Short mmCIF file of C-alpha atoms and ligand atoms in Angstrom, two decimals:
data_model
loop_
_atom_site.label_atom_id
_atom_site.label_comp_id
_atom_site.label_asym_id
_atom_site.label_seq_id
_atom_site.Cartn_x
_atom_site.Cartn_y
_atom_site.Cartn_z
CA MET A 1493 -13.65 -7.31 -10.55
CA LYS A 1494 -13.18 -5.10 -13.62
CA GLU A 1495 -9.90 -3.24 -13.89
CA LYS A 1496 -10.46 0.27 -12.69
CA GLU A 1497 -8.58 3.39 -11.68
CA TYR A 1498 -8.75 4.45 -8.06
CA HIS A 1499 -7.69 7.67 -6.46
CA GLY A 1500 -6.04 7.47 -3.07
CA SER A 1501 -4.87 9.93 -0.47
CA CYS A 1502 -3.72 10.23 3.09
CA HIS A 1503 -5.99 11.84 5.67
CA CYS A 1504 -4.71 15.41 5.38
CA GLY A 1505 -4.49 15.22 1.58
CA SER A 1506 -0.75 15.96 1.28
CA VAL A 1507 -0.20 12.60 -0.36
CA GLN A 1508 -2.26 11.84 -3.47
CA PHE A 1509 -1.87 8.87 -5.74
CA LYS A 1510 -3.73 6.70 -8.20
CA ILE A 1511 -3.64 3.04 -9.02
CA VAL A 1512 -5.17 0.73 -11.61
CA THR A 1513 -6.24 -2.66 -10.38
CA ASP A 1514 -8.76 -5.42 -10.85
CA ALA A 1515 -8.21 -6.34 -7.19
CA PRO A 1516 -8.22 -10.14 -7.43
CA GLU A 1517 -7.50 -10.40 -3.73
CA LEU A 1518 -6.67 -8.38 -0.65
CA THR A 1519 -4.05 -9.29 1.87
CA THR A 1520 -3.56 -8.81 5.51
CA CYS A 1521 -0.14 -9.36 6.96
CA ASP A 1522 0.91 -10.55 10.37
CA CYS A 1523 4.39 -9.01 10.29
CA SER A 1524 5.34 -6.83 13.23
CA ILE A 1525 4.51 -3.54 11.52
CA CYS A 1526 1.38 -4.45 9.54
CA ILE A 1527 -0.31 -5.99 12.52
CA ARG A 1528 0.11 -2.72 14.40
CA LYS A 1529 -1.32 -0.76 11.49
CA ASN A 1530 -4.16 -3.21 10.91
CA ALA A 1531 -3.59 -2.64 7.21
CA LEU A 1532 -5.62 -4.27 4.46
CA MET A 1533 -3.63 -4.20 1.27
CA VAL A 1534 -4.07 -4.65 -2.45
CA LYS A 1535 -1.00 -5.39 -4.53
CA VAL A 1536 -0.25 -3.42 -7.71
CA HIS A 1537 2.76 -3.44 -10.02
CA GLU A 1538 4.78 -0.21 -9.99
CA THR A 1539 3.63 0.56 -13.55
CA GLN A 1540 0.06 0.72 -12.25
CA PHE A 1541 0.90 3.11 -9.49
CA GLU A 1542 1.34 6.86 -9.85
CA LEU A 1543 2.22 9.27 -7.09
CA ILE A 1544 0.40 12.48 -7.98
CA LYS A 1545 1.79 14.59 -5.18
CA GLY A 1546 3.25 14.36 -1.72
CA GLU A 1547 6.74 13.03 -2.29
CA ASP A 1548 8.01 15.62 0.20
CA SER A 1549 5.36 14.65 2.72
CA LEU A 1550 6.28 10.99 2.79
CA THR A 1551 8.53 9.62 5.44
CA GLU A 1552 10.07 6.25 4.99
CA TYR A 1553 10.40 3.63 7.65
CA GLN A 1554 12.60 0.61 7.15
CA PHE A 1555 13.50 -2.23 9.44
CA HIS A 1556 14.88 -5.74 9.43
CA THR A 1557 16.25 -6.47 5.91
CA HIS A 1558 15.59 -2.90 4.71
CA THR A 1559 14.10 -4.19 1.46
CA ALA A 1560 10.50 -3.39 2.17
CA ARG A 1561 9.92 0.34 2.28
CA HIS A 1562 7.05 1.54 4.43
CA PHE A 1563 5.87 5.03 3.63
CA PHE A 1564 3.68 7.25 5.75
CA CYS A 1565 2.59 10.87 5.74
CA LYS A 1566 4.64 12.95 8.13
CA THR A 1567 1.76 15.36 8.69
CA CYS A 1568 -1.15 13.06 9.50
CA GLY A 1569 0.60 9.73 10.00
CA THR A 1570 -1.52 7.86 7.47
CA TYR A 1571 0.06 4.78 5.98
CA PRO A 1572 -1.00 4.77 2.30
CA PHE A 1573 1.38 2.22 0.71
CA HIS A 1574 4.59 0.29 0.93
CA ARG A 1575 7.11 -1.36 -1.34
CA LYS A 1576 6.99 -5.07 -0.79
CA ARG A 1577 9.95 -7.02 0.47
CA VAL A 1578 9.38 -10.26 -1.43
CA SER A 1579 8.49 -8.50 -4.69
CA PRO A 1580 10.06 -5.00 -4.69
CA ASP A 1581 8.49 -4.10 -8.08
CA PHE A 1582 5.12 -4.11 -6.40
CA PHE A 1583 3.37 -1.69 -4.16
CA GLY A 1584 1.05 -2.76 -1.40
CA ILE A 1585 -1.73 -0.19 -1.24
CA ASN A 1586 -3.77 0.36 1.88
CA VAL A 1587 -7.30 0.00 0.50
CA HIS A 1588 -8.73 2.18 3.26
CA CYS A 1589 -6.97 5.14 1.59
CA LEU A 1590 -8.73 4.59 -1.73
CA GLU A 1591 -11.84 6.50 -2.78
CA GLY A 1592 -14.83 4.38 -3.68
CA PHE A 1593 -13.06 1.06 -3.27
CA ASP A 1594 -15.61 -1.56 -2.32
CA ILE A 1595 -14.00 -4.46 -0.47
CA GLU A 1596 -17.25 -6.42 -0.46
CA GLY A 1597 -16.83 -9.83 -2.08
CA ILE A 1598 -13.05 -9.66 -2.60
CA PRO A 1599 -11.24 -12.59 -1.00
CA VAL A 1600 -8.82 -11.70 1.77
CA ARG A 1601 -5.68 -13.73 2.10
CA ALA A 1602 -3.64 -13.68 5.26
CA THR A 1603 0.03 -13.58 4.34
CA VAL A 1604 2.53 -14.71 6.87
CA GLY A 1605 5.02 -11.91 7.23
CA ALA A 1606 6.05 -12.87 10.73
CA GLY A 1607 7.16 -16.30 9.58
CA MET A 1608 9.31 -14.80 6.82
CA ALA A 1609 10.88 -12.16 9.03
ZN1 ZN B 1206 -1.28 13.32 5.40
#
């Protein structure tokens, strides 16, 4: 896929962000939290992520090793992104929060978070 900028937001619109990605793959995760959220993620480096607004609306949830940082909107409960545990310089972005992101044809890799945890 060609590298492209995507705009993302939570459901109520308090949290707005943009990313640049060529989306080589998407990942699902079977860790205890991701499996509950049914999240489908794309990984971007922190330099390709920009939070436009909503810092005050984000609540952070941490568990286990407290390295991964899971953010969600405290108004609508949407889970737009997290900081990854294995690679903290990267954000995992919930692709369902992105405008015009077509998941068709992008390979999905199942990562094994449960095994690592
Ligand atoms: Zn919200």
